Short mmCIF file of C-alpha atoms and ligand atoms in Angstrom, two decimals:
data_model
loop_
_atom_site.label_atom_id
_atom_site.label_comp_id
_atom_site.label_asym_id
_atom_site.label_seq_id
_atom_site.Cartn_x
_atom_site.Cartn_y
_atom_site.Cartn_z
CA MET A 5 5.84 13.43 -14.00
CA GLY A 6 6.17 16.45 -16.38
CA ASP A 7 9.99 18.26 -14.59
CA LYS A 8 12.93 17.61 -16.51
CA LEU A 9 16.08 17.08 -14.03
CA LEU A 10 18.52 19.31 -17.03
CA GLN A 11 22.27 18.27 -17.48
CA LYS A 12 21.29 14.25 -15.94
CA THR A 13 24.24 13.74 -18.14
CA TYR A 14 27.00 15.76 -19.54
CA SER A 15 29.44 15.17 -22.34
CA ILE A 16 33.08 14.10 -22.17
CA ASP A 17 34.84 14.42 -25.53
CA PHE A 18 32.13 16.32 -28.21
CA LEU A 19 34.17 14.29 -30.46
CA SER A 20 33.52 11.01 -29.20
CA LYS A 21 29.79 12.39 -28.45
CA ASP A 22 29.86 10.21 -25.06
CA ARG A 23 28.06 11.43 -22.43
CA LEU A 24 28.36 9.98 -18.93
CA LYS A 25 25.75 10.14 -15.77
CA ASN A 26 26.38 12.74 -14.24
CA HIS A 27 26.99 11.51 -10.87
CA GLY A 28 27.53 15.41 -9.43
CA GLU A 29 30.59 16.28 -11.17
CA VAL A 30 28.19 19.54 -12.87
CA PRO A 31 25.96 20.50 -11.21
CA GLN A 32 22.18 19.87 -12.24
CA TYR A 33 19.49 21.93 -12.09
CA TYR A 34 15.59 20.95 -11.62
CA VAL A 35 12.66 22.50 -13.51
CA GLU A 36 9.07 21.98 -12.72
CA GLY A 37 6.32 21.96 -15.41
CA ASP A 38 9.05 22.14 -18.04
CA HIS A 39 7.04 19.91 -20.51
CA GLU A 40 3.53 18.45 -20.33
CA ALA A 41 3.04 15.72 -17.93
CA ILE A 42 2.34 12.28 -18.70
CA ILE A 43 1.16 11.37 -14.82
CA PRO A 44 0.20 14.84 -12.36
CA PRO A 45 2.91 14.98 -10.06
CA GLU A 46 -0.10 15.39 -7.17
CA THR A 47 -0.35 11.80 -8.80
CA PHE A 48 2.86 11.01 -9.32
CA LYS A 49 4.14 12.27 -4.67
CA ARG A 50 1.09 9.68 -4.14
CA VAL A 51 2.84 6.60 -6.47
CA GLN A 52 6.37 7.58 -5.02
CA ALA A 53 5.15 7.60 -1.53
CA GLU A 54 3.18 4.46 -1.63
CA LEU A 55 6.16 3.24 -3.56
CA GLU A 56 8.83 3.80 -1.30
CA LYS A 57 6.38 2.98 2.27
CA ARG A 58 5.32 -1.04 -0.21
CA LYS A 59 9.31 -1.36 -0.14
CA GLY A 60 9.60 0.03 3.25
CA ARG A 61 6.42 -3.15 4.68
CA HIS A 62 9.80 -5.81 5.26
CA SER A 63 12.34 -4.69 7.17
CA THR A 64 14.25 -7.66 6.68
CA GLY A 65 15.96 -7.61 3.30
CA SER A 66 15.48 -4.36 0.95
CA CYS A 67 14.03 -7.22 -1.71
CA VAL A 68 10.57 -6.62 -3.43
CA PHE A 69 10.31 -10.46 -2.92
CA SER A 70 10.75 -10.37 0.49
CA GLY A 71 7.84 -11.34 2.86
CA ARG A 72 4.89 -10.96 0.32
CA ILE A 73 5.73 -14.86 -1.00
CA TYR A 74 3.29 -17.88 1.01
CA CYS A 75 3.52 -21.94 1.15
CA ALA A 76 0.15 -22.82 0.36
CA GLN A 77 0.82 -26.42 1.84
CA CYS A 78 1.28 -24.97 5.97
CA GLY A 79 1.16 -21.43 5.18
CA GLN A 80 5.27 -20.42 5.24
CA ILE A 81 5.87 -17.01 4.26
CA TYR A 82 9.30 -18.34 1.27
CA GLY A 83 12.21 -17.73 2.06
CA SER A 84 15.85 -16.28 -0.48
CA LYS A 85 19.24 -18.36 -0.11
CA THR A 86 21.59 -18.11 -2.65
CA TRP A 87 22.71 -20.94 -4.38
CA HIS A 88 26.46 -20.70 -5.89
CA SER A 89 27.13 -18.15 -3.72
CA THR A 90 30.75 -17.57 -5.14
CA ASP A 91 30.71 -18.82 -8.37
CA GLN A 92 28.39 -17.39 -11.72
CA TYR A 93 25.86 -19.71 -11.46
CA ARG A 94 25.39 -17.40 -7.82
CA ARG A 95 21.60 -17.24 -8.97
CA VAL A 96 18.32 -16.28 -5.74
CA VAL A 97 16.60 -18.89 -5.02
CA TRP A 98 12.73 -18.69 -3.35
CA GLN A 99 10.75 -21.94 -1.24
CA CYS A 100 8.92 -22.16 1.83
CA ASN A 101 10.68 -21.66 5.13
CA SER A 102 9.33 -25.01 6.25
CA LYS A 103 11.28 -27.16 3.60
CA PHE A 104 13.52 -29.10 5.59
CA SER A 105 11.95 -28.08 8.70
CA GLY A 106 9.40 -30.00 8.67
CA VAL A 107 5.50 -29.10 8.33
CA GLY A 108 4.64 -27.79 11.91
CA GLU A 109 3.39 -29.82 14.10
CA ALA A 110 3.23 -32.88 12.37
CA GLY A 111 6.52 -32.62 12.02
CA PRO A 112 9.56 -33.12 9.76
CA LYS A 113 8.01 -36.33 8.40
CA LEU A 114 5.88 -34.12 6.80
CA LYS A 115 8.08 -31.62 4.89
CA CYS A 116 6.71 -29.47 2.42
CA THR A 117 6.75 -30.37 -1.23
CA THR A 118 5.18 -26.47 -2.60
CA PRO A 119 8.28 -25.81 -5.92
CA THR A 120 11.66 -23.19 -5.21
CA LEU A 121 11.31 -21.00 -7.40
CA THR A 122 14.08 -18.72 -9.10
CA GLU A 123 14.04 -15.05 -9.64
CA GLU A 124 13.72 -15.23 -12.97
CA GLN A 125 10.68 -17.53 -12.50
CA ILE A 126 8.87 -15.28 -10.37
CA LYS A 127 9.02 -12.25 -12.18
CA GLU A 128 7.71 -14.71 -15.30
CA ALA A 129 4.56 -15.81 -13.51
CA PHE A 130 3.69 -11.76 -12.38
CA GLU A 131 3.67 -10.70 -15.92
CA GLN A 132 2.35 -13.43 -16.66
CA VAL A 133 -0.54 -11.58 -14.34
CA LEU A 134 0.42 -8.73 -16.60
CA ALA A 135 -0.57 -10.54 -19.97
CA LYS A 136 -3.94 -12.15 -18.56
CA LEU A 137 -4.83 -8.52 -16.99
CA ALA A 138 -4.27 -6.92 -20.12
CA LEU A 139 -5.96 -8.58 -22.43
CA GLY A 140 -9.52 -7.76 -19.07
CA ARG A 141 -7.98 -4.34 -19.45
CA GLU A 142 -10.88 -1.76 -19.88
CA GLU A 143 -13.08 -3.93 -18.77
CA ILE A 144 -10.87 -4.39 -15.86
CA ILE A 145 -11.04 -0.60 -15.37
CA ALA A 146 -14.72 0.05 -15.62
CA ASN A 147 -15.21 -2.83 -12.42
CA LEU A 148 -11.97 -0.99 -10.31
CA ARG A 149 -13.20 3.14 -11.09
CA GLU A 150 -17.78 1.51 -10.19
CA VAL A 151 -15.30 -0.49 -7.14
CA GLN A 152 -13.23 2.44 -6.73
CA SER A 153 -16.57 4.56 -6.14
CA GLN A 154 -18.15 3.06 -4.15
CA VAL A 155 -15.55 1.85 -2.11
CA GLY A 156 -14.37 5.30 -0.93
CA ASP A 157 -18.07 7.01 -0.80
CA VAL A 158 -18.03 8.28 2.57
CA SER A 159 -21.33 10.21 2.76
CA GLN A 160 -22.99 7.77 4.78
CA LEU A 161 -20.65 8.28 7.91
CA GLU A 162 -19.62 11.99 6.82
CA THR A 163 -23.54 11.93 7.82
CA GLU A 164 -23.27 10.07 10.83
CA ARG A 165 -20.07 12.13 11.95
CA VAL A 166 -22.01 15.74 11.30
CA ILE A 167 -25.58 13.75 13.98
CA LEU A 168 -22.53 12.75 16.47
CA VAL A 169 -20.81 16.10 16.44
CA GLY A 170 -24.10 18.01 16.48
CA LYS A 171 -24.69 15.55 19.64
CA HIS A 172 -21.60 15.96 21.34
CA LYS A 173 -22.40 20.07 21.29
CA ASP A 174 -25.56 20.01 23.68
CA VAL A 175 -24.07 17.87 25.67
CA ASP A 176 -21.11 20.45 26.55
CA ILE A 177 -23.73 23.36 25.71
CA LEU A 178 -25.62 21.30 28.88
CA PHE A 179 -22.32 20.67 30.83
CA GLN A 180 -21.51 24.45 30.90
CA GLN A 181 -25.38 25.44 31.60
CA GLU A 182 -24.84 22.62 34.78
CA ILE A 183 -21.60 24.38 35.95
CA THR A 184 -22.88 27.53 35.73
CA ARG A 185 -26.29 27.08 37.43
CA ASN A 186 -24.65 25.44 40.01
CA ALA A 187 -22.44 28.66 40.62
CA SER A 188 -25.40 30.16 40.90
CA VAL A 189 -27.12 28.71 42.77
CA ALA A 190 -27.60 26.06 45.72
CA GLN A 191 -28.37 22.38 45.14
CA ASP A 192 -27.85 19.04 45.82
CA GLN A 193 -24.41 18.43 45.45
CA ASP A 194 -25.36 14.97 45.18
CA ALA A 195 -27.26 15.02 42.10
CA TYR A 196 -25.47 17.30 40.57
CA ASN A 197 -22.27 14.97 41.11
CA ALA A 198 -24.15 12.19 39.26
CA ARG A 199 -25.40 14.43 36.20
CA TYR A 200 -21.27 15.51 36.37
CA ASP A 201 -20.58 12.04 35.93
CA GLU A 202 -23.42 11.42 34.07
CA LEU A 203 -22.49 14.28 31.14
CA VAL A 204 -18.80 13.69 31.50
CA ALA A 205 -19.88 10.12 30.65
CA GLU A 206 -22.09 10.41 27.18
CA GLY A 207 -19.39 13.57 26.59
CA ALA A 208 -16.77 10.92 26.08
CA MET A 209 -18.67 7.44 24.57
CA LEU A 210 -19.45 10.53 22.04
CA ASP A 211 -16.06 11.47 21.34
CA GLU A 212 -14.53 8.19 20.99
CA LYS A 213 -18.74 6.98 18.55
CA ILE A 214 -16.52 9.62 16.26
CA ALA A 215 -13.52 8.83 16.64
CA GLU A 216 -14.36 5.43 14.67
CA LEU A 217 -15.83 6.63 12.46
CA ASP A 218 -13.36 9.20 12.00
CA ALA A 219 -11.25 5.82 11.63
CA ARG A 220 -13.72 4.12 9.68
CA ILE A 221 -13.69 7.08 6.71
CA THR A 222 -9.97 6.54 6.35
CA GLU A 223 -9.48 3.47 5.54
CA LYS A 224 -12.41 3.74 3.43
CA GLN A 225 -10.04 6.55 1.94
CA ARG A 226 -6.27 4.69 1.68
CA ASN A 227 -8.81 1.63 -0.11
CA ALA A 228 -10.17 3.51 -2.59
CA GLU A 229 -6.21 5.66 -2.85
CA ARG A 230 -4.84 2.24 -3.35
CA ILE A 231 -7.47 0.72 -6.37
CA ASP A 232 -6.80 4.82 -7.53
CA LEU A 233 -3.14 3.67 -7.94
CA PHE A 234 -3.57 0.70 -9.49
CA ILE A 235 -5.43 1.34 -11.77
CA GLN A 236 -3.02 3.98 -13.10
CA SER A 237 -0.06 1.56 -12.26
CA LEU A 238 -2.21 -0.41 -15.36
CA GLU A 239 -3.32 1.66 -17.71
CA GLN A 240 0.39 2.83 -17.90
CA ALA A 241 2.25 -1.12 -16.91
CA GLY A 242 3.91 -2.21 -20.26
CA GLU A 243 4.10 -6.11 -19.67
CA ALA A 244 7.21 -7.09 -18.48
CA PHE A 245 8.81 -7.10 -14.96
CA THR A 246 9.01 -3.66 -13.46
CA GLU A 247 9.68 -3.64 -9.26
CA ASP A 248 7.44 -0.73 -9.52
CA LEU A 249 4.61 -2.10 -11.27
CA TRP A 250 5.44 -5.12 -8.32
CA CYS A 251 5.30 -2.72 -5.48
CA ILE A 252 2.34 -1.29 -6.19
CA MET A 253 0.03 -4.02 -7.62
CA VAL A 254 1.34 -7.36 -5.54
CA ASP A 255 -0.27 -8.00 -2.71
CA THR A 256 0.47 -11.36 -1.92
CA VAL A 257 1.27 -14.91 -4.03
CA THR A 258 0.79 -18.36 -2.97
CA VAL A 259 2.27 -21.38 -4.50
CA SER A 260 0.57 -24.90 -4.40
CA PRO A 261 2.44 -27.72 -4.23
CA GLN A 262 1.24 -28.06 -8.26
CA GLY A 263 3.59 -25.08 -8.73
CA GLY A 264 0.25 -22.85 -9.40
CA MET A 265 0.48 -18.97 -8.68
CA LYS A 266 -2.23 -17.51 -6.42
CA PHE A 267 -1.12 -13.53 -7.16
CA CYS A 268 -4.05 -11.67 -4.94
CA LEU A 269 -3.84 -7.81 -5.57
CA THR A 270 -3.90 -4.81 -4.22
CA CYS A 271 -6.79 -3.85 -5.89
CA GLY A 272 -9.11 -6.61 -4.19
CA MET A 273 -8.53 -9.13 -7.54
CA HIS A 274 -6.60 -12.83 -7.41
CA VAL A 275 -5.12 -14.23 -10.35
CA GLU A 276 -4.11 -16.81 -11.09
CA VAL A 277 -1.30 -18.25 -12.90
ZN1 LIG B 305 5.53 -25.08 3.18
#
């Protein structure tokens, strides 16, 4: 990010040059803008915020695979299981939650045949996705930029919003005029009440439409932002699994009975491996 945490490690022995991680034994200093930023600070903060959000998306278990892998046969989620939990062969595997209980109404006779996956297999599959993306990196990024600019184009919605806000102002003025006139001129109160209610209803209807537009604008901007984060991750991605890359790039993975995995990525692309 261009900032540097000084004294991240400190010397314990000048002769052996051993350095230990600083866990607070020596004060740390955070220096902003110390060296040239690779990622602009604003982007870095956005990526971190998105990461935190995506990591925390599933409250059950902190694992990044939780809630993201699905069985193509029954639609159930893949859950984790620990094999050999007490010995050195301990490993975590993921499998369809219906694997042993049977699928829905079909009952226990029809059990899913989708494969059990080790975490290594999941990571390897993701690395295959990264390798595929790397092959067409330039073209993919160019296409995504195009998609991003379309997705993020809110100019028409903004125009509609300006018109609605204008209409709302007109209603407010009429409303004010009605009230003022009623206070100064004797008039049919039933007719006045009807106009009053009508204007209130019109104002409320316009408020609702404006709120609806705002929600659509926010949604479009959020989608464009997601694609932007994806592009930036892709630009800097190596071909090795990292939790951060997984969290930013993977929306869901669907596992077929033959073991094929379909990755639905957060930019809207699908990649099968
Ligand atoms: Zn299943």
